[in-house]
Coordinates of C-alpha atoms and ligand atoms in Angstrom, one line a residue:
X250 CA -14.5 -24.7 15.8
X251 CA -13.9 -21.5 14.1
X252 CA -15.5 -19.0 16.2
X253 CA -16.2 -16.2 13.8
X254 CA -17.9 -18.2 11.4
X255 CA -20.1 -19.7 14.1
X256 CA -20.9 -16.6 15.8
X257 CA -21.7 -15.0 12.0
X258 CA -23.8 -18.1 11.4
X259 CA -25.5 -17.7 14.9
X260 CA -26.1 -14.2 14.5
X261 CA -27.4 -14.6 11.0
X262 CA -30.1 -17.1 12.4
X263 CA -31.0 -15.1 14.8
X264 CA -31.6 -12.1 12.4
X265 CA -33.6 -14.1 10.2
X266 CA -36.0 -15.2 12.7
X267 CA -36.3 -12.2 14.8
X268 CA -37.0 -10.2 11.8
X269 CA -38.7 -12.9 9.9
X270 CA -36.7 -12.7 6.6
X271 CA -36.9 -15.2 3.9
X272 CA -33.3 -15.8 3.3
X273 CA -30.2 -16.1 5.8
X274 CA -28.8 -12.4 5.9
X275 CA -25.2 -11.5 6.2
X276 CA -24.7 -10.5 10.0
X277 CA -21.7 -8.7 9.1
X278 CA -19.9 -9.8 12.5
X279 CA -17.0 -7.7 13.5
X280 CA -14.3 -8.1 16.4
X281 CA -14.6 -5.0 18.4
X282 CA -11.6 -2.4 18.9
X283 CA -12.5 -1.8 22.8
X284 CA -13.2 -4.7 25.0
X285 CA -15.6 -2.0 26.8
X286 CA -18.0 -2.7 23.8
X287 CA -17.8 -6.4 24.4
X288 CA -16.3 -9.0 22.3
X289 CA -17.9 -8.7 18.5
X290 CA -20.5 -6.3 17.0
X291 CA -23.3 -7.5 14.4
X292 CA -23.5 -4.9 11.8
X293 CA -25.9 -6.2 9.3
X294 CA -29.2 -4.8 10.9
X295 CA -28.4 -1.1 9.8
X296 CA -28.6 -2.2 5.8
X297 CA -31.7 -4.4 6.4
X298 CA -33.4 -1.7 8.1
X299 CA -32.2 0.6 5.5
X300 CA -33.8 -1.8 2.9
X301 CA -37.1 -2.0 4.6
X302 CA -37.5 1.8 5.6
X303 CA -37.5 1.1 9.2
X304 CA -35.8 2.8 12.1
X305 CA -32.3 0.5 12.7
X306 CA -32.2 1.0 16.3
X307 CA -35.8 -0.1 16.7
X308 CA -35.0 -3.1 14.7
X309 CA -32.0 -3.9 16.4
X310 CA -34.0 -4.3 19.7
X311 CA -35.6 -7.8 19.0
X312 CA -32.4 -9.0 17.5
X313 CA -30.3 -8.2 20.7
X314 CA -32.8 -9.7 23.0
X315 CA -33.0 -13.0 20.7
X316 CA -29.1 -13.2 20.9
X317 CA -29.1 -12.6 24.7
X318 CA -30.8 -15.9 25.1
X319 CA -28.3 -17.6 22.9
X320 CA -25.8 -19.8 25.2
X321 CA -22.8 -18.5 23.4
X322 CA -23.5 -14.7 24.6
X323 CA -23.8 -13.2 28.0
X324 CA -25.0 -9.8 26.6
X325 CA -26.2 -8.3 23.8
X326 CA -27.0 -4.4 23.5
X327 CA -27.9 -2.3 21.0
X328 CA -25.2 0.6 20.4
X329 CA -24.8 3.4 18.2
X330 CA -26.8 3.8 15.0
X331 CA -28.2 0.1 15.3
X332 CA -25.2 -2.0 15.9
X333 CA -25.5 -5.0 18.5
X334 CA -22.6 -5.4 20.7
X335 CA -22.1 -9.0 21.9
X336 CA -20.3 -10.1 25.0
X337 CA -19.5 -13.8 25.1
X338 CA -20.5 -15.9 28.0
X339 CA -17.8 -17.1 30.4
X340 CA -19.2 -20.1 30.7
X341 CA -19.4 -20.8 26.9
X342 CA -15.8 -19.8 26.4
X343 CA -14.7 -22.3 29.1
X344 CA -16.4 -25.3 27.6
X345 CA -14.9 -24.3 24.0
X346 CA -11.5 -24.0 25.3
X347 CA -11.9 -27.5 27.5
X348 CA -12.7 -29.1 24.0
X349 CA -10.0 -27.4 22.2
X350 CA -7.6 -28.8 25.0
X351 CA -8.8 -32.2 23.9
X352 CA -8.1 -31.8 20.3
X353 CA -4.7 -32.5 18.8
X354 CA -5.4 -29.7 16.3
X355 CA -6.4 -27.3 18.8
X356 CA -9.9 -26.8 17.3
X357 CA -8.8 -26.0 13.9
X358 CA -11.2 -28.2 11.8
X359 CA -10.2 -29.5 8.3
X360 CA -10.9 -27.1 5.4
X361 CA -14.3 -27.8 3.8
X362 CA -12.6 -28.0 0.1
X363 CA -9.2 -29.7 0.3
X364 CA -7.0 -28.5 -2.2
X365 CA -3.8 -29.6 -4.0
X366 CA -1.2 -26.8 -3.4
X367 CA 2.3 -26.5 -4.7
X368 CA 4.3 -24.1 -2.5
X369 CA 7.4 -22.9 -4.8
X370 CA 9.9 -21.8 -2.3
X371 CA 13.6 -20.9 -1.5
X372 CA 14.5 -21.5 -5.3
X373 CA 18.1 -20.2 -5.0
X374 CA 20.4 -20.0 -8.1
X375 CA 23.0 -22.5 -8.6
X376 CA 26.7 -21.5 -8.3
X377 CA 25.8 -18.7 -6.0
X378 CA 26.0 -18.6 -2.3
X379 CA 22.3 -18.1 -0.7
X380 CA 22.0 -14.6 0.8
X381 CA 19.6 -13.1 3.0
X382 CA 17.4 -12.2 0.3
X383 CA 16.6 -16.1 -0.1
X384 CA 16.3 -16.3 3.6
X385 CA 12.6 -14.8 3.6
X386 CA 11.3 -17.1 0.8
X387 CA 12.9 -20.1 2.7
X388 CA 11.5 -19.2 6.0
X389 CA 8.2 -18.0 4.8
X390 CA 7.9 -20.7 2.0
X391 CA 8.5 -23.5 4.7
X392 CA 5.9 -21.8 7.1
X393 CA 3.2 -21.7 4.6
X394 CA 3.8 -25.5 3.6
X395 CA 3.1 -26.4 7.1
X396 CA 0.2 -24.2 7.8
X397 CA -1.6 -25.1 4.6
X398 CA -1.0 -29.0 5.6
X399 CA -2.2 -28.2 9.0
X400 CA -5.5 -27.0 7.6
X401 CA -6.0 -29.9 5.9
X402 CA -4.6 -29.5 2.2
X403 CA -2.4 -31.6 0.2
X404 CA 0.9 -29.6 -0.3
X405 CA 3.8 -30.3 -2.3
X406 CA 7.0 -28.1 -1.3
X407 CA 9.0 -27.5 -4.4
X408 CA 12.5 -26.1 -4.5
X409 CA 12.8 -24.8 -8.1
X410 CA 16.4 -24.3 -8.3
X411 CA 17.7 -21.8 -10.8
X412 CA 19.8 -24.6 -12.2
X413 CA 19.5 -23.8 -16.1
X414 CA 20.1 -20.1 -16.8
X415 CA 22.6 -18.1 -18.7
X416 CA 25.0 -18.2 -16.1
X417 CA 26.2 -21.5 -17.0
X418 CA 27.7 -20.4 -20.3
X419 CA 29.6 -18.1 -18.3
X420 CA 30.8 -20.7 -15.8
X421 CA 32.0 -23.2 -18.2
X422 CA 34.4 -20.7 -20.3
X423 CA 35.2 -19.1 -17.0
X424 CA 36.2 -22.4 -15.3
X425 CA 38.5 -23.1 -18.2
X426 CA 39.9 -19.7 -18.1
X427 CA 40.0 -19.0 -14.7
X428 CA 39.3 -21.9 -12.7
X429 CA 41.3 -23.7 -9.9
X430 CA 40.2 -27.3 -9.9
X431 CA 41.7 -27.5 -6.2
X432 CA 39.8 -25.0 -5.1
X433 CA 36.6 -26.3 -6.8
X434 CA 37.2 -29.4 -4.6
X435 CA 37.5 -27.1 -1.4
X436 CA 34.7 -24.7 -0.8
X437 CA 33.1 -24.8 -4.2
X438 CA 30.6 -22.0 -4.0
X439 CA 33.6 -19.4 -3.2
X440 CA 35.4 -20.5 -6.3
X441 CA 32.1 -20.7 -8.5
X442 CA 31.5 -17.2 -7.5
X443 CA 34.8 -16.1 -7.9
X444 CA 34.9 -17.4 -11.7
X445 CA 31.4 -16.2 -12.2
X446 CA 32.3 -12.6 -11.4
X447 CA 35.6 -12.4 -13.4
X448 CA 33.5 -14.1 -16.3
X449 CA 30.6 -11.9 -16.3
X450 CA 32.8 -8.8 -16.3
X451 CA 34.9 -10.0 -19.0
X452 CA 31.8 -10.6 -21.1
X453 CA 30.8 -7.3 -21.0
X454 CA 34.1 -6.1 -22.2
X455 CA 34.9 -8.9 -24.8
X456 CA 32.3 -9.8 -27.2
X457 CA 34.2 -12.9 -28.4
X458 CA 34.1 -14.2 -24.9
X459 CA 30.6 -13.3 -24.4
X460 CA 29.5 -15.2 -27.9
X461 CA 31.9 -18.3 -26.6
X462 CA 29.8 -18.1 -23.5
X463 CA 26.6 -18.4 -25.3
X464 CA 27.6 -20.8 -27.3
X465 CA 28.6 -23.2 -24.6
X466 CA 25.3 -22.4 -23.0
X467 CA 23.6 -23.7 -26.0
X468 CA 25.7 -26.6 -26.3
X469 CA 25.1 -27.7 -22.8
X470 CA 21.2 -27.3 -23.6
X471 CA 21.4 -29.3 -26.6
X472 CA 23.1 -32.2 -24.6
X473 CA 26.8 -31.9 -25.1
X474 CA 28.2 -34.5 -22.8
X475 CA 31.3 -32.6 -21.6
X476 CA 29.3 -29.7 -20.8
X477 CA 26.6 -31.5 -18.9
X478 CA 29.5 -33.2 -17.0
X479 CA 30.7 -29.7 -15.8
X480 CA 27.0 -28.7 -15.3
X481 CA 26.5 -31.8 -13.1
X482 CA 29.2 -30.7 -10.8
X483 CA 28.6 -27.1 -10.6
X484 CA 25.0 -28.4 -9.1
X485 CA 26.1 -31.1 -7.1
X486 CA 28.5 -28.8 -5.2
X487 CA 26.0 -26.2 -5.0
X488 CA 23.6 -28.7 -3.5
X489 CA 26.2 -29.7 -0.7
X490 CA 26.2 -26.2 0.5
X491 CA 22.4 -25.8 0.2
X492 CA 21.8 -29.0 2.5
X493 CA 24.0 -27.6 5.1
X494 CA 21.9 -24.3 5.2
X495 CA 18.5 -26.2 5.0
X496 CA 19.6 -28.6 7.6
X497 CA 20.5 -25.8 10.0
X498 CA 17.1 -24.1 9.5
X499 CA 15.2 -27.4 9.7
X500 CA 13.9 -26.9 6.1
X501 CA 12.7 -29.6 3.8
X502 CA 11.3 -29.9 0.5
X503 CA 8.9 -32.6 -1.3
X504 CA 10.6 -31.9 -4.4
X505 CA 14.0 -30.4 -6.0
X506 CA 12.7 -29.7 -9.5
X507 CA 14.8 -27.1 -10.7
X508 CA 14.4 -25.3 -14.3
X509 CA 16.4 -28.1 -15.5
X510 CA 13.9 -30.4 -15.0
X511 CA 11.6 -28.9 -17.8
X512 CA 13.9 -28.7 -20.5
X513 CA 12.4 -31.2 -22.8
X514 CA 9.1 -29.3 -22.4
X515 CA 10.5 -25.8 -23.4
X516 CA 10.3 -26.3 -27.3
X517 CA 6.6 -27.4 -26.9
X518 CA 5.6 -24.5 -24.9
X519 CA 6.7 -22.2 -27.5
X520 CA 5.1 -24.0 -30.3
X521 CA 1.9 -24.1 -28.4
X522 CA 2.1 -20.3 -27.7
X523 CA 2.9 -19.7 -31.6
X524 CA -0.3 -22.3 -32.7
X525 CA -2.7 -20.4 -30.3
X526 CA -1.7 -17.2 -31.9
X527 CA -0.5 -15.7 -28.2
X528 CA 3.1 -15.3 -29.5
X529 CA 4.7 -14.3 -32.8
X530 CA 8.0 -13.7 -34.1
X531 CA 9.9 -10.3 -33.7
X532 CA 13.6 -9.8 -34.8
X533 CA 14.1 -13.6 -34.6
X534 CA 12.9 -13.8 -31.1
X535 CA 9.5 -15.2 -30.2
X536 CA 7.4 -12.9 -28.1
X537 CA 4.1 -12.1 -26.3
X538 CA 2.9 -8.6 -26.9
X539 CA 0.3 -7.8 -24.7
X540 CA -0.9 -4.7 -26.4
X541 CA -1.6 -6.9 -29.6
X542 CA -3.3 -9.6 -27.5
X543 CA -5.6 -6.9 -25.7
X544 CA -6.5 -5.6 -29.3
X545 CA -7.5 -8.7 -30.4
X546 CA -10.0 -8.6 -27.5
X547 CA -8.3 -11.4 -25.5
X548 CA -8.6 -11.1 -21.8
X549 CA -5.5 -9.3 -20.6
X550 CA -5.0 -7.7 -17.1
X551 CA -5.4 -3.9 -17.3
X552 CA -1.7 -3.2 -16.2
X553 CA -0.5 -5.2 -18.9
X554 CA -2.9 -4.4 -21.9
X555 CA -0.8 -1.1 -22.7
X556 CA 2.4 -2.7 -22.3
X557 CA 4.5 -2.5 -25.4
X558 CA 7.6 -4.6 -23.8
X559 CA 7.0 -8.3 -24.8
X560 CA 7.3 -11.2 -22.5
X561 CA 10.1 -13.1 -24.5
X562 CA 9.8 -16.8 -24.5
X563 CA 12.6 -17.7 -26.9
X564 CA 15.6 -15.8 -27.7
X565 CA 17.1 -14.7 -31.3
X566 CA 20.0 -17.7 -30.6
X567 CA 17.3 -20.3 -29.6
X568 CA 17.7 -19.8 -26.1
X569 CA 14.7 -20.4 -23.6
X570 CA 14.1 -18.2 -21.0
X571 CA 13.0 -18.0 -17.3
X572 CA 9.5 -17.4 -18.7
X573 CA 9.5 -20.4 -20.8
X574 CA 10.5 -22.8 -18.0
X575 CA 8.1 -21.3 -15.4
X576 CA 5.3 -21.7 -18.1
X577 CA 6.4 -25.5 -18.6
X578 CA 6.5 -25.9 -14.8
X579 CA 2.9 -24.9 -14.4
X580 CA 2.0 -27.3 -17.3
X581 CA 3.7 -30.3 -15.4
X582 CA 2.2 -29.2 -12.2
X583 CA -1.2 -29.8 -13.9
X584 CA -0.2 -33.2 -15.2
X585 CA 1.4 -34.5 -12.3
X586 CA -0.7 -33.4 -9.3
X587 CA -3.7 -31.5 -11.0
X588 CA -2.9 -28.9 -8.6
X589 CA -5.7 -26.3 -7.7
X590 CA -3.4 -23.9 -6.5
X591 CA 0.4 -22.6 -7.1
X592 CA 1.9 -20.4 -4.4
X593 CA 5.1 -18.6 -5.5
X594 CA 7.2 -17.1 -2.7
X595 CA 9.4 -14.8 -4.3
X596 CA 10.4 -11.3 -3.8
X597 CA 8.4 -8.0 -4.7
X598 CA 11.0 -7.4 -7.7
X599 CA 9.7 -10.3 -9.6
X600 CA 6.0 -9.0 -9.4
X601 CA 5.9 -8.2 -13.4
X602 CA 7.0 -11.5 -14.3
X603 CA 4.6 -13.3 -12.5
X604 CA 1.8 -11.1 -13.7
X605 CA 2.7 -12.0 -17.0
X606 CA 3.2 -15.6 -16.4
X607 CA 0.0 -16.0 -14.8
X608 CA -2.1 -14.2 -17.4
X609 CA -0.2 -16.1 -20.0
X610 CA -1.1 -19.4 -18.3
X611 CA -4.8 -18.3 -17.8
X612 CA -4.9 -17.5 -21.9
X613 CA -3.4 -21.2 -22.3
X614 CA -6.7 -22.3 -20.4
X615 CA -5.1 -23.1 -17.0
X616 CA -7.2 -22.8 -14.3
X617 CA -5.0 -23.3 -11.3
X618 CA -5.1 -20.4 -8.9
X619 CA -1.9 -18.8 -9.2
X620 CA -0.7 -16.4 -6.7
X621 CA 2.8 -14.7 -6.3
X622 CA 3.3 -14.5 -2.4
X623 CA 5.5 -11.4 -2.6
X624 CA 7.8 -9.8 -0.1
X625 CA 9.9 -6.9 0.6
X626 CA 13.6 -6.9 1.5
X627 CA 15.8 -7.2 4.7
X628 CA 17.5 -4.1 5.5
X629 CA 20.2 -3.6 8.2
X630 CA 19.5 -1.4 11.2
X631 CA 20.5 1.7 9.2
X632 CA 17.7 1.2 6.8
X633 CA 20.0 0.3 4.0
X634 CA 20.0 -3.3 2.2
X635 CA 21.7 -5.5 4.9
X636 CA 25.5 -6.0 4.5
X637 CA 28.3 -7.7 6.7
X638 CA 30.3 -5.8 9.0
X639 CA 33.0 -5.7 6.1
X640 CA 30.4 -4.2 4.0
X641 CA 29.6 -7.3 1.8
X642 CA 26.2 -8.6 0.7
X643 CA 25.7 -11.1 3.5
X644 CA 25.6 -14.7 3.1
X645 CA 23.1 -16.8 5.1
X646 CA 25.6 -19.0 6.7
X647 CA 27.2 -16.0 8.3
X648 CA 24.0 -14.9 9.2
X649 CA 22.9 -17.8 11.0
X650 CA 26.4 -18.1 12.9
X651 CA 25.8 -14.9 14.2
X652 CA 22.5 -15.6 15.4
X653 CA 23.8 -18.8 17.3
X654 CA 26.6 -16.6 18.7
X655 CA 24.4 -14.0 20.0
X656 CA 21.7 -16.3 21.5
X657 CA 24.6 -17.9 23.2
X658 CA 25.6 -14.7 24.7
X659 CA 22.1 -13.6 25.6
X660 CA 21.8 -16.9 27.4
X661 CA 24.9 -15.9 29.3
X662 CA 23.6 -12.8 30.4
X663 CA 20.1 -13.9 31.3
X664 CA 22.0 -16.9 33.2
X665 CA 24.0 -14.0 35.1
X666 CA 21.0 -12.3 36.1
X667 CA 19.4 -15.4 37.6
X668 CA 16.2 -17.1 36.6
X669 CA 17.5 -19.4 33.8
X670 CA 17.1 -23.0 34.4
X671 CA 19.2 -24.4 31.4
X672 CA 22.3 -26.4 32.7
X673 CA 25.4 -25.0 31.0
X674 CA 26.2 -27.9 29.1
X675 CA 22.8 -27.6 27.1
X676 CA 23.8 -24.0 26.1
X677 CA 25.2 -24.3 23.1
X678 CA 22.1 -26.6 21.7
X679 CA 19.6 -24.1 23.4
X680 CA 21.7 -21.3 21.5
X681 CA 20.9 -23.1 18.1
X682 CA 17.2 -23.3 18.7
X683 CA 17.1 -19.7 20.3
X684 CA 19.1 -18.2 17.5
X685 CA 17.6 -19.8 14.3
X686 CA 14.1 -19.4 16.0
X687 CA 14.7 -15.7 16.8
X688 CA 15.7 -15.0 12.8
X689 CA 12.7 -17.0 11.6
X690 CA 10.5 -15.3 14.1
X691 CA 11.8 -11.8 13.3
X692 CA 11.2 -12.4 9.7
X693 CA 7.6 -14.1 10.0
X694 CA 6.3 -11.4 12.2
X695 CA 6.4 -8.7 9.8
X696 CA 3.7 -8.3 7.4
X697 CA 5.7 -9.9 4.5
X698 CA 4.7 -7.2 2.0
X699 CA 6.9 -4.4 3.5
X700 CA 10.8 -4.2 3.9
X701 CA 12.1 -4.7 7.6
X702 CA 15.0 -3.8 9.6
X703 CA 17.0 -6.4 10.8
X704 CA 17.8 -5.6 14.7
X705 CA 19.8 -8.0 16.5
X706 CA 19.0 -6.5 20.0
X707 CA 15.3 -6.6 19.6
X708 CA 15.0 -9.9 17.9
X709 CA 17.2 -11.9 20.2
X710 CA 15.5 -10.7 23.4
X711 CA 13.9 -12.5 26.0
X712 CA 11.3 -9.4 26.4
X713 CA 8.8 -7.8 23.9
X714 CA 7.9 -9.3 20.7
X715 CA 10.7 -12.0 20.0
X716 CA 10.9 -15.4 19.7
X717 CA 13.0 -16.1 22.7
X718 CA 10.4 -14.4 24.8
X719 CA 7.5 -16.7 23.5
X720 CA 10.0 -19.5 24.2
X721 CA 10.5 -18.6 27.7
X722 CA 6.9 -18.4 28.1
X723 CA 6.4 -22.0 27.0
X724 CA 8.9 -23.3 29.2
X725 CA 7.2 -21.4 32.1
X726 CA 4.2 -23.4 31.5
X727 CA 6.3 -26.3 31.5
X728 CA 7.9 -25.4 34.8
X729 CA 4.6 -24.7 36.6
X730 CA 3.3 -28.1 35.4
X731 CA 6.3 -29.9 36.7
X732 CA 6.5 -28.1 40.0
X733 CA 2.6 -29.4 40.6
X734 CA 3.7 -32.9 39.1
X735 CA 0.9 -32.4 36.3
X736 CA 1.3 -34.2 32.9
X737 CA 1.4 -31.7 29.7
X738 CA 0.5 -34.5 27.1
X739 CA -3.2 -35.5 27.6
X740 CA -3.9 -33.2 30.1
X741 CA -7.7 -32.7 30.5
X742 CA -9.9 -30.4 32.6
X743 CA -12.8 -28.5 32.6
X744 CA -11.8 -24.7 32.0
X745 CA -14.2 -22.1 33.7
X746 CA -12.4 -18.8 33.5
X747 CA -13.7 -16.1 36.0
X748 CA -11.3 -13.4 36.8
X749 CA -10.4 -10.5 34.5
X750 CA -7.1 -11.8 33.7
X751 CA -8.1 -15.4 33.3
X752 CA -10.9 -14.3 31.0
X753 CA -8.3 -12.1 29.0
X754 CA -6.2 -15.1 28.6
X755 CA -9.3 -17.2 27.6
X756 CA -10.8 -14.7 24.9
X757 CA -7.4 -14.8 23.1
X758 CA -7.0 -18.3 23.4
X759 CA -10.3 -18.8 21.7
X760 CA -8.9 -17.1 18.4
X761 CA -6.5 -19.8 17.6
X762 CA -8.4 -21.7 15.0
X763 CA -9.4 -18.4 13.4
X764 CA -6.0 -17.2 13.0
X765 CA -4.5 -20.2 11.5
X766 CA -7.3 -20.5 9.1
X767 CA -6.5 -17.1 8.1
X768 CA -2.8 -17.3 7.8
X769 CA -3.1 -20.3 5.7
X770 CA -5.7 -18.9 3.2
X771 CA -3.9 -15.5 3.2
X772 CA -0.4 -16.5 3.4
X773 CA 0.4 -14.4 6.2
X774 CA 2.1 -16.0 9.0
X775 CA 2.6 -13.0 10.8
X776 CA -1.1 -13.1 11.9
X777 CA -0.2 -16.1 13.6
X778 CA 2.7 -14.7 15.3
X779 CA 0.7 -11.6 16.5
X780 CA -1.5 -14.4 18.0
X781 CA 1.3 -16.2 19.8
X782 CA 2.9 -12.8 21.0
X783 CA -0.8 -11.9 22.3
X784 CA -1.2 -15.4 24.2
X785 CA 2.3 -14.6 25.7
X786 CA 1.4 -11.5 26.8
X787 CA -2.1 -12.2 28.4
X788 CA -0.3 -15.4 29.9
X789 CA 2.2 -13.4 31.7
X790 CA -0.6 -11.0 33.1
X791 CA -2.7 -14.2 34.3
X792 CA 0.6 -15.4 35.9
X793 CA 1.2 -12.5 37.8
X794 CA -2.4 -12.0 38.9
X795 CA -3.8 -15.5 39.4
X796 CA -2.2 -18.2 41.9
X797 CA -2.2 -21.7 40.0
X798 CA -0.9 -24.6 42.0
X799 CA -2.2 -23.4 45.3
X800 CA -5.8 -22.3 43.9
X801 CA -9.4 -23.7 44.5
X802 CA -9.5 -23.1 40.7
X803 CA -6.2 -25.3 40.1
X804 CA -7.7 -27.5 37.6
X805 CA -9.4 -25.0 35.4
X806 CA -6.3 -22.7 35.7
X807 CA -3.9 -25.6 35.1
X808 CA -6.2 -26.1 31.9
X809 CA -5.4 -22.3 30.7
X810 CA -1.5 -23.1 31.4
X811 CA -1.7 -26.4 29.2
X812 CA -3.7 -24.7 26.5
X813 CA -1.2 -21.6 26.5
X814 CA 1.7 -24.0 26.3
X815 CA 0.1 -26.2 23.4
X816 CA -0.8 -23.1 21.5
X817 CA 2.6 -21.6 21.7
X818 CA 4.4 -25.0 21.0
X819 CA 2.1 -26.1 17.8
X820 CA 2.0 -22.5 16.5
X821 CA 5.8 -21.6 17.0
X822 CA 5.9 -25.1 15.1
X823 CA 4.1 -23.5 12.2
X824 CA 6.3 -20.8 12.0
X825 CA 9.2 -23.4 11.7
X826 CA 10.4 -22.7 15.4
X827 CA 11.3 -25.0 18.0
X828 CA 10.7 -24.8 21.8
X829 CA 12.7 -25.8 24.8
X830 CA 11.1 -27.4 27.8
X831 CA 13.5 -26.0 30.5
X832 CA 14.7 -22.6 30.5
Ligands
LIG36 N1 15.8 -18.7 -9.0 C1 14.9 -17.6 -8.7 C2 15.6 -16.4 -8.2 O1 16.5 -16.9 -7.3 C3 13.5 -17.7 -7.9 C4 12.5 -18.7 -8.9 C5 11.4 -18.5 -8.0 N2 10.3 -19.6 -8.7 C6 9.9 -19.6 -9.9 N3 8.9 -20.5 -10.2 N4 10.1 -18.6 -10.8 O2 15.3 -15.3 -8.4

C-alpha cells in the first residue's frame, strides 16, 4: 500500500463529507518536519476556506473531528492558520506492517499504468578503458532498471556502446602506423589507447594523416571488408575487458545495441529530416537550425529557439554523427518495443545534445517520454576530478581493486576490535561484496545531479551512512533470528509497536512503498538510500532500547526485526548491493 496516496484520499474524502463539497478536493497532505506535530499535515482546508470566504480554523474543526474517527488516525488537531495535524494510530501501523511482512514485494503495489521503458546506460566508447565517469552511468542505470522493474514496468536495459565514431578512422591508420599486434593480443585496451593517443596527436599536426583517417572511416562505414575486420577486432577485444568489469559489478544488460547497430538507418533519418523541412544543407553539411524552425512557428524549446549553432546530422564529407545515430535509435526503439519512455543515463555535459535530440524527435512526431537522467562528476577528496595516486585519470578496474583491498583491511580491523563473525577464510569473498557495495552506495546515496567527493574512509565504514553499516545491520537481524532459532524466510507475526523506539522504527518502515515508487518515478535512487539509512539507524536505536528474544512482545518485535532485514535486503538489492548473512 502506498501510504501517502492512501492518506491523501482518506483526507480528501473526509474533507468532502465534512464540508459538503460537490467534488473531491485536494487535501494537500504533507509529511511533518517535526514529529511533535504528528506524522502528516492536511493543508487543503485553508484554500477551501479562502474560496468560501470562511474562517479556516473554524472550518478545520469538523474536519479534524471526522479525521480522528478514522482507523488510520489516532489524533487530529487543528494548528496554525488552519492546518490539521495527524498522528497515525499505532495499531493501524502495526496492521499495515504485518501485511507488508507477508508480501513478497513489501507493500509495493504494481504501477497503475504499466509502461515499456528503455534504459540506455553505461554505454562506454570502444577502444577506451572505462573510467570513473562511466561508473556513475553504470551504477545508476543498473539500479534504475531494477527499480522500474520492481514497480511493475517492462524494462529494457540497453548498453548503447560508442562503437561507430570517428575514433575508428584514427585507430585504423594508427594501427598501421604505430600498432603492435603482439601487444594487441595481450592487454588490447592498453594497446588501443596507446595507438589512439599517438594517432589523434598526429592528426592534429598532420593534415594528410587526418585526411587518411577520415577516408578510412568512410571506407569502414561503406562496408570495406578489411576495415570491417579490424573494427570487429577492436570491438571484440574491448568487449572482453568490459565484460570483466560488468561481471565484477554484477551488472547485466538486456541488449548491447551500439551505435553501429543503427548504421543502415542513418541515411534514411537524414532524408526524413530534409523531407519534413526540419533540416537543410549548409556548406555541404546537413543541419537543423533551431532559430529558423522557431521563426517558422514550430514548437522549439525556449533555450534552443535563439540558438544559431545548428544540430548537425551529416558532415560535409558524408559522415553521420552521434546525433544521427541517436535519432535512428529512437526510431528503432519505437518500432521494436513500442516504448513509452526512454531514459538516458548520461553525464550532465551532454545536456545540450539530449535537449536537441528530444526536441527534434518530438518535431518528427515521436511521443515517447524522453528523459536525460543527468549526473555530475566524481571528484577526489580534494574536490578536483578524481585521479589515481600517480595522477592519471583513474580506470574503473583499478578503482574496484582498491575498493576490495580497502574492504579487506576494514574487515581485518573490525575483527581485531572483536564483534565480527565472518570466518577468516570467507574474508576475501566478503571484501568483494563490501568493497563493491560501498562504491555503489557512495554513488547512489548522492543526489545524482551534483558532483560528489569520493572519500574512501567514509565510504568503507561500519559506522555512519555507508553500505557496510547497512549490511552490518542486516547481518545483525539475521544473527538475532539465528539465536532465537526463528526462520527469516516466511516469518509471519502480528506487529504491535508500543514503545517510542518501536514506533519510530515502525513509522520509518511504513514508508518503504512510497520511497521505492518515488525513486523509480523520478530516477532518484538516493531517496531509497536515505530510507535504508533511516531504517538502519532506527533499528539500531530499537535494538539498544528494546529487548527482543526475552521480551513479552517477542513475536511483534521479531516482526520488526524481520521487516527491517527484508527492507535492507530488498532495498540494497534494488541499488545493486548484496548482503552477507553473517558478519
Ligand atoms: N558513448 C557515449 C559516451 O561515452 C554515451 C552514449 C549515451 N547514450 C546515447 N544514446 N547517446 O559519451
